[in-house]
XYZ file of C-alpha atoms in Angstrom:
539
model
C -46.636 -15.674 52.208
C -47.005 -11.950 53.028
C -43.819 -11.156 51.089
C -45.125 -13.104 48.078
C -48.393 -11.183 48.166
C -46.514 -7.867 48.503
C -44.359 -8.499 45.441
C -47.387 -9.689 43.511
C -49.097 -6.389 44.334
C -46.084 -4.355 43.240
C -45.895 -6.298 39.969
C -49.571 -5.681 39.312
C -49.098 -1.959 39.999
C -46.205 -1.713 37.516
C -48.167 -3.702 34.955
C -51.150 -1.389 35.390
C -48.979 1.713 34.958
C -47.364 0.256 31.845
C -50.755 -0.631 30.432
C -52.028 2.866 31.189
C -49.158 4.562 29.306
C -50.035 5.717 25.813
C -46.429 6.047 24.685
C -43.009 4.670 25.505
C -41.580 8.165 25.872
C -42.862 11.723 25.875
C -40.516 14.733 25.689
C -42.385 17.686 27.158
C -42.265 21.392 26.433
C -39.027 21.666 24.464
C -38.160 24.004 21.621
C -38.575 21.546 18.775
C -36.353 22.036 15.730
C -37.801 19.725 13.113
C -34.507 19.458 11.182
C -35.924 20.863 7.936
C -34.672 24.370 8.667
C -37.906 25.663 10.141
C -37.937 27.901 13.237
C -38.430 26.075 16.498
C -41.864 25.528 17.986
C -42.697 24.710 21.581
C -44.131 21.216 21.515
C -44.238 17.772 23.039
C -42.812 14.790 21.188
C -44.304 11.342 21.753
C -42.381 8.180 20.892
C -43.650 4.624 20.585
C -41.911 1.498 19.316
C -38.910 3.492 18.166
C -40.762 6.089 16.116
C -42.115 9.575 16.601
C -45.893 9.202 16.711
C -47.037 12.683 17.711
C -45.600 16.220 17.725
C -47.542 19.065 19.336
C -49.696 18.973 22.410
C -49.588 15.395 23.653
C -52.349 14.707 26.189
C -51.458 11.065 26.794
C -48.772 9.758 29.138
C -45.471 8.073 28.433
C -43.931 5.218 30.346
C -41.006 7.635 30.550
C -41.456 11.428 30.571
C -38.663 13.956 29.969
C -39.070 17.620 30.843
C -37.329 19.557 28.050
C -38.244 23.037 29.272
C -35.598 25.547 28.191
C -33.845 23.082 25.875
C -33.888 22.459 22.166
C -35.153 19.144 20.809
C -33.542 18.198 17.517
C -33.195 15.141 15.301
C -30.041 13.177 16.071
C -26.987 14.313 14.122
C -25.657 12.313 11.159
C -21.902 11.920 10.713
C -21.350 11.871 6.954
C -17.691 10.841 7.064
C -17.026 8.386 9.847
C -14.138 5.977 10.476
C -15.779 3.541 12.925
C -16.054 0.403 10.806
C -13.470 -1.550 12.800
C -13.938 0.263 16.111
C -17.583 -0.765 16.494
C -16.592 -4.421 16.346
C -14.346 -3.863 19.371
C -16.736 -1.661 21.336
C -20.195 -0.677 20.171
C -20.648 2.049 22.797
C -19.495 4.910 20.534
C -19.582 7.214 23.541
C -17.652 10.061 21.940
C -20.199 10.082 19.109
C -23.221 10.008 21.419
C -21.820 12.829 23.547
C -21.725 14.963 20.392
C -25.400 14.212 19.713
C -24.548 11.888 16.828
C -26.966 9.010 16.300
C -26.037 7.841 12.779
C -22.634 7.169 11.199
C -21.730 6.672 7.547
C -18.421 4.817 7.275
C -16.189 6.582 4.781
C -13.105 6.311 2.640
C -11.549 3.109 3.967
C -14.629 0.930 3.573
C -15.635 -1.856 5.977
C -13.007 -3.938 7.817
C -14.026 -7.009 5.822
C -13.970 -7.986 2.141
C -17.092 -7.641 0.039
C -18.051 -11.265 0.604
C -17.898 -10.726 4.359
C -20.251 -7.752 4.514
C -23.509 -9.642 5.263
C -21.803 -11.352 8.193
C -20.236 -8.065 9.288
C -23.600 -6.303 9.497
C -25.071 -9.266 11.341
C -22.196 -9.277 13.818
C -22.705 -5.583 14.565
C -26.384 -6.195 15.264
C -25.699 -9.297 17.350
C -23.048 -7.593 19.478
C -25.107 -4.417 19.693
C -24.128 -0.903 18.678
C -25.235 2.323 20.316
C -25.590 4.231 17.042
C -26.899 3.530 13.560
C -24.144 2.597 11.124
C -23.916 2.296 7.343
C -20.865 2.212 5.118
C -19.378 2.621 1.684
C -17.200 -0.083 0.144
C -13.761 1.127 -0.891
C -12.697 0.847 -4.512
C -9.215 0.231 -3.116
C -10.469 -2.875 -1.340
C -11.624 -4.229 -4.682
C -8.310 -3.363 -6.327
C -6.125 -4.912 -3.601
C -8.314 -8.030 -3.534
C -7.726 -8.545 -7.236
C -4.187 -7.245 -7.916
C -2.463 -6.439 -4.626
C -1.076 -3.107 -3.412
C 1.444 -2.279 -6.140
C 1.083 0.275 -8.923
C -0.023 -0.648 -12.419
C -3.050 -0.646 -14.644
C -5.504 -3.534 -14.293
C -6.183 -5.773 -17.239
C -9.763 -5.871 -18.530
C -10.210 -9.192 -16.744
C -8.903 -7.740 -13.469
C -11.163 -4.707 -13.793
C -14.111 -7.014 -14.353
C -13.159 -8.947 -11.216
C -13.037 -5.682 -9.261
C -16.513 -4.879 -10.520
C -17.726 -8.223 -9.213
C -16.453 -7.252 -5.750
C -18.258 -3.914 -5.963
C -21.470 -5.631 -7.063
C -21.224 -8.044 -4.137
C -20.735 -5.157 -1.698
C -23.613 -3.159 -3.155
C -25.970 -6.114 -2.943
C -24.937 -6.560 0.702
C -25.967 -2.971 1.510
C -23.015 -0.671 0.790
C -24.053 2.912 -0.008
C -21.631 3.058 -2.908
C -17.912 3.022 -3.538
C -15.381 5.289 -1.887
C -11.813 6.210 -2.688
C -8.862 7.842 -0.949
C -6.816 8.925 -3.930
C -4.223 10.825 -1.935
C -2.853 7.559 -0.506
C -1.147 4.607 -2.152
C -2.379 2.137 -3.360
C -5.653 4.032 -3.908
C -3.679 6.711 -5.757
C -2.741 4.139 -8.399
C -6.356 3.982 -9.613
C -7.025 5.884 -12.817
C -10.076 7.966 -13.591
C -11.216 5.377 -16.124
C -10.827 2.564 -13.571
C -13.046 4.460 -11.147
C -15.643 5.217 -13.810
C -15.884 1.489 -14.549
C -16.434 0.654 -10.889
C -18.859 3.554 -10.471
C -20.982 2.095 -13.257
C -21.375 -1.052 -11.179
C -22.403 0.966 -8.110
C -24.846 2.846 -10.328
C -26.762 -0.371 -10.899
C -27.880 -0.056 -7.268
C -28.299 3.735 -7.352
C -25.119 4.148 -5.342
C -22.563 6.865 -4.664
C -19.016 7.621 -5.600
C -17.597 9.196 -2.422
C -14.045 10.428 -2.419
C -11.104 11.741 -0.507
C -9.938 13.435 -3.679
C -6.650 13.013 -5.473
C -5.581 16.484 -4.406
C -7.073 18.727 -1.733
C -4.305 21.294 -2.063
C -2.924 23.154 -5.070
C -4.779 20.919 -7.526
C -8.099 20.810 -5.664
C -10.155 22.214 -8.550
C -8.840 19.595 -10.987
C -9.518 16.920 -8.382
C -13.113 18.109 -8.037
C -13.448 18.022 -11.807
C -12.209 14.423 -11.791
C -14.750 13.437 -9.127
C -17.531 15.088 -11.103
C -16.405 13.327 -14.289
C -16.535 9.978 -12.502
C -20.039 10.788 -11.317
C -21.292 11.926 -14.714
C -19.778 9.101 -16.736
C -20.390 6.483 -14.062
C -24.002 7.496 -13.473
C -23.651 7.891 -9.717
C -24.106 10.561 -7.084
C -20.864 12.170 -5.921
C -19.929 12.967 -2.315
C -16.714 14.904 -1.702
C -15.287 14.005 1.684
C -13.958 16.692 4.046
C -13.984 19.510 1.517
C -11.031 21.845 1.959
C -8.641 24.089 0.073
C -5.594 22.860 1.934
C -2.925 25.029 0.392
C -1.590 27.901 2.445
C -0.096 29.857 -0.516
C -3.574 30.259 -2.031
C -5.911 30.574 0.914
C -8.910 32.643 -0.082
C -8.444 31.882 -3.779
C -8.871 28.152 -4.284
C -11.962 27.646 -2.135
C -14.156 30.073 -4.142
C -13.027 28.299 -7.326
C -13.770 24.902 -5.810
C -17.239 25.939 -4.703
C -17.989 27.486 -8.087
C -16.981 24.235 -9.804
C -19.346 22.186 -7.658
C -22.174 24.694 -8.018
C -21.794 24.723 -11.809
C -21.981 20.932 -11.894
C -25.090 20.964 -9.734
C -26.644 23.579 -12.004
C -26.263 21.249 -14.990
C -27.792 18.342 -13.083
C -24.900 16.494 -11.469
C -25.895 15.179 -8.036
C -22.717 16.292 -6.255
C -22.320 17.596 -2.708
C -19.710 17.654 0.049
C -19.124 17.406 3.753
C -16.495 18.984 6.004
C -15.111 19.079 9.517
C -14.848 22.557 11.100
C -11.121 22.700 11.875
C -8.040 24.284 10.323
C -5.857 21.174 10.529
C -6.207 17.802 8.927
C -4.777 14.698 10.477
C -3.123 11.790 8.726
C -0.073 9.554 8.685
C 3.525 10.646 8.332
C 3.872 8.287 5.368
C 2.136 10.909 3.203
C 5.371 12.932 3.392
C 6.939 10.299 1.121
C 6.167 10.756 -2.612
C 3.782 8.173 -4.059
C 6.451 6.474 -6.206
C 8.011 5.211 -2.986
C 5.034 2.866 -2.567
C 4.708 1.848 -6.228
C 5.914 -1.707 -5.565
C 3.874 -2.208 -2.430
C 4.188 -1.422 1.257
C 7.075 -3.759 2.042
C 9.261 -2.380 -0.743
C 8.223 1.160 0.211
C 9.433 0.693 3.780
C 12.731 -0.602 2.408
C 13.096 2.549 0.293
C 12.344 4.850 3.216
C 15.136 3.184 5.182
C 17.662 3.784 2.366
C 19.700 7.028 2.887
C 20.340 7.398 -0.852
C 16.634 7.145 -1.670
C 15.913 9.656 1.065
C 18.078 12.248 -0.633
C 15.846 12.124 -3.689
C 12.739 12.153 -1.465
C 13.918 15.248 0.398
C 14.529 17.130 -2.841
C 10.980 16.350 -3.945
C 9.497 17.360 -0.581
C 11.306 20.696 -0.908
C 10.129 21.126 -4.517
C 6.416 20.851 -3.742
C 3.670 18.586 -5.088
C 4.084 16.464 -8.190
C 1.671 14.466 -10.377
C 0.095 11.713 -8.311
C 1.264 13.083 -4.968
C 0.006 15.859 -2.716
C 2.846 17.328 -0.693
C 1.094 18.157 2.574
C 4.214 19.747 4.059
C 4.225 22.284 1.209
C 0.455 22.670 1.516
C 0.842 23.490 5.197
C 3.480 26.135 4.534
C 6.382 24.111 5.896
C 7.420 21.678 8.611
C 6.776 24.358 11.237
C 3.046 23.840 10.606
C 3.074 20.046 10.924
C 2.669 18.802 14.486
C 3.458 15.257 15.622
C 0.279 13.804 17.088
C 1.096 10.179 17.877
C 4.358 8.366 17.199
C 3.279 5.007 18.653
C 6.789 4.921 20.075
C 8.187 5.427 23.550
C 11.360 6.712 21.929
C 9.544 9.672 20.401
C 6.677 10.160 22.845
C 8.355 13.244 24.331
C 7.908 14.996 20.993
C 4.125 14.637 20.842
C 2.613 18.055 20.239
C 5.783 19.510 18.797
C 6.233 20.520 15.171
C 8.461 18.529 12.847
C 10.649 21.613 12.514
C 11.145 21.657 16.294
C 11.762 17.909 16.421
C 14.295 18.082 13.607
C 16.152 20.890 15.379
C 16.278 18.984 18.675
C 17.538 15.808 16.961
C 19.890 17.719 14.618
C 18.101 16.167 11.644
C 16.363 17.375 8.532
C 12.673 17.495 9.522
C 11.863 15.052 6.720
C 14.373 12.547 8.115
C 12.866 13.011 11.557
C 9.393 12.312 10.145
C 10.474 9.148 8.349
C 12.472 7.888 11.353
C 9.416 8.339 13.558
C 7.186 6.593 11.019
C 9.529 3.602 10.827
C 9.932 3.379 14.591
C 6.157 3.293 15.073
C 5.550 0.309 12.785
C 3.349 -1.673 12.486
C 1.233 1.248 13.722
C 0.739 4.352 11.635
C 2.439 7.389 13.165
C 0.222 10.425 12.615
C 0.507 14.192 12.514
C -1.660 17.296 12.390
C -1.213 19.356 9.220
C -2.295 22.978 9.724
C -3.111 23.704 6.101
C -6.646 25.147 6.126
C -7.833 28.739 6.398
C -10.583 29.590 8.881
C -12.131 31.935 6.315
C -12.246 29.091 3.786
C -13.945 26.823 6.338
C -16.616 29.439 6.898
C -17.153 30.030 3.184
C -17.630 26.321 2.525
C -19.854 25.906 5.551
C -22.290 28.493 4.197
C -23.043 26.401 1.107
C -26.503 24.827 1.404
C -25.272 21.469 0.026
C -22.463 21.061 2.577
C -23.065 18.649 5.452
C -20.849 17.666 8.389
C -18.494 14.710 8.730
C -16.006 14.180 11.541
C -13.477 11.968 9.694
C -13.067 10.295 13.086
C -13.766 6.943 14.659
C -15.793 5.914 17.648
C -13.479 5.643 20.639
C -12.787 2.061 21.636
C -11.889 3.404 25.068
C -13.662 6.672 25.812
C -11.221 9.521 26.356
C -8.540 7.889 24.212
C -7.239 8.902 20.794
C -9.745 6.649 19.074
C -9.317 3.585 16.896
C -6.881 5.284 14.509
C -4.752 6.764 17.287
C -5.089 10.357 16.085
C -5.562 12.951 18.849
C -7.619 15.431 16.826
C -10.471 17.381 18.465
C -12.794 16.415 15.613
C -13.337 13.019 17.287
C -14.918 14.659 20.334
C -16.024 18.115 19.217
C -17.105 18.293 15.564
C -20.878 18.541 15.919
C -21.150 20.685 19.058
C -18.498 22.934 17.497
C -20.831 23.683 14.592
C -23.370 25.023 17.075
C -21.002 26.629 19.562
C -18.502 28.201 17.176
C -20.443 28.846 13.976
C -23.912 29.567 15.368
C -23.225 31.200 18.742
C -19.772 32.755 18.543
C -19.198 33.584 14.874
C -22.828 33.654 13.669
C -21.891 32.079 10.351
C -25.014 29.893 10.372
C -28.448 30.229 11.869
C -29.349 27.594 14.418
C -32.044 26.205 12.149
C -29.721 25.836 9.162
C -26.919 24.345 11.246
C -29.298 21.676 12.508
C -30.555 21.057 8.958
C -26.976 20.452 7.792
C -26.528 17.802 10.475
C -29.923 16.095 10.187
C -32.452 16.266 7.332
C -29.998 17.216 4.588
C -27.609 14.274 5.129
C -30.570 11.932 5.684
C -32.108 13.005 2.386
C -28.734 12.816 0.685
C -28.147 9.236 1.824
C -31.692 8.065 1.171
C -32.478 7.593 4.875
C -36.108 8.494 4.324
C -37.215 7.731 7.870
C -34.509 9.696 9.694
C -33.334 13.288 10.026
C -36.657 14.921 10.927
C -38.875 15.158 13.985
C -42.159 14.282 12.347
C -44.752 11.602 12.806
C -43.608 8.244 11.501
C -39.893 9.050 11.603
C -37.351 7.038 13.569
C -36.919 8.518 17.002
C -33.268 9.604 16.816
C -33.372 12.712 19.007
C -30.950 14.994 20.847
C -31.735 17.506 23.606
C -29.364 20.400 24.152
C -29.066 23.673 26.038
C -27.692 26.178 23.552
C -26.572 28.585 26.279
C -24.233 26.044 27.884
C -23.341 24.111 24.733
C -19.613 24.125 23.953
C -17.338 21.809 21.996
C -14.507 21.972 24.617
C -12.140 19.630 22.705
C -9.035 21.539 21.606
C -5.636 20.904 20.051
C -4.080 20.671 23.504
C -6.940 18.650 25.028
C -8.480 16.821 22.050
C -10.609 14.435 24.105
C -12.457 17.115 26.057
C -16.108 16.228 26.540
C -18.635 18.700 25.110
C -21.092 20.454 27.366
C -24.758 21.310 26.899
C -25.863 18.056 25.230
C -27.625 16.179 27.978
C -29.902 13.589 26.374
C -29.465 11.478 23.239
C -32.101 9.023 22.048
C -31.446 6.348 19.423
C -34.395 4.537 17.842
C -36.567 5.591 20.752
C -34.151 4.437 23.471
C -32.445 6.881 25.839
C -28.773 6.131 25.248
C -27.037 9.089 26.879
C -28.311 11.281 29.710
C -27.046 13.241 32.690
C -23.484 13.041 31.427
C -23.440 9.242 31.220
C -23.820 6.520 28.635
C -26.827 4.442 29.659
C -25.328 1.266 28.253
C -28.048 1.014 25.613
C -27.203 -0.581 22.268
C -30.220 0.562 20.284
C -28.461 1.286 16.989
C -29.110 -0.462 13.693
C -26.945 -1.572 10.798
C -28.100 0.531 7.839
C -28.133 -1.260 4.497
C -28.522 0.731 1.306
C -31.229 -1.016 -0.704
C -30.027 -2.248 -4.070
C -32.828 -0.952 -6.244
C -31.578 -1.853 -9.675
C -32.322 0.609 -12.439
């Protein structure tokens, strides 16, 4: 009886305290960066029912109070080019994203891991299982093409193109932000400009985007930008250029200024075009890109057969040595040679000992042409996709692009299914663990390329405005309470080429929709994220 009375008293005390609290959460005394580019102000931030309800001096009490003295309080970061569509189905924790201060992901070039008809169920499944971050996605134009006509080359008939448009319409009505493409890869590379304009017109009916991994990010980057802009203008859609780069070592310092001038000129005449980037000098992708696009013209199965054929390889090697050709970006040439392409993950015990070595080194050790070594490794790793790091980007070009006010940040990386691993796509690239803290540590603190306020703007209010997320990206009354607390003095990205899964330091609290999801170096287990659906407001 006494024990029952004791517990009843404790319950009443907790109930009274909860009733007395004015807010769910109050963050006290931090340096608040509103996300709009304004200088910080010392203020409290009160949160209730998932939204910011007061900024300034907050006299009331929160059920939970956080002392932010000496730390910055910022809106949560938005990853504009994410690859987590499939990973979140396996594990919604997204710990590598949270540790970077990222609270919202926009799934990029590959589209969702379901067909257009499956998107409503996909979003519902994410919400039912629970995800720790907010997630929205594009629908890939390649998904529509493969659904209608398979993975081989060839021009669609008018009827097939109409059927592709029906898939795009279905995806847009389900909440896709637009269509995306990855024109450097087959079968996406088989899509023509006119095909993409037709599909963009369908996305335009819902005020959508055309977002693209362009046809060429190397020697032909300016022409590729012009193509993307043409698709936007003629299709009536906004254009987002994924992971902007001038990935061509022979013309570092020349192509990037031309690329930026092309985008700026289009913006000046009213084209809604912008770009995102990741702050690293190497890209990461599969070894299959070393094979010219014609190899895959009859589909994946036939392409694998060709790669196995020694006679076909002789032709392939001549073309790799010759440089890029129409419809194919030669990333070996863009990187300045096999000595600048590093094997990242072979998915093979046979070749595991070569991880981290360049293809030139591997070829020498195996007494093979480096191209043969690459293709042997790719075949051995099947059905997985063996991947490499292509060091083809100039640091000076990264900095020049980063200074543009219309450039945001995208990791081009997935949420880790198992924290500390290479991620869902098996690519050990530091961008999966370091992209967003690197912007602050490297380009605000160490290199002073950006001011703190502008760096935060690029990762918060600008991408939110760009994507139409009108209730995110700012710390203001009425906004969703996606918030990150960080100590700029101790903040560091840590992840490196040799240790790509290094955990960043200095980011100690991350709040998603008003729920503390990461603190004191640990994931809290919260799954407070939402599936973000682009509203189909027909014109």
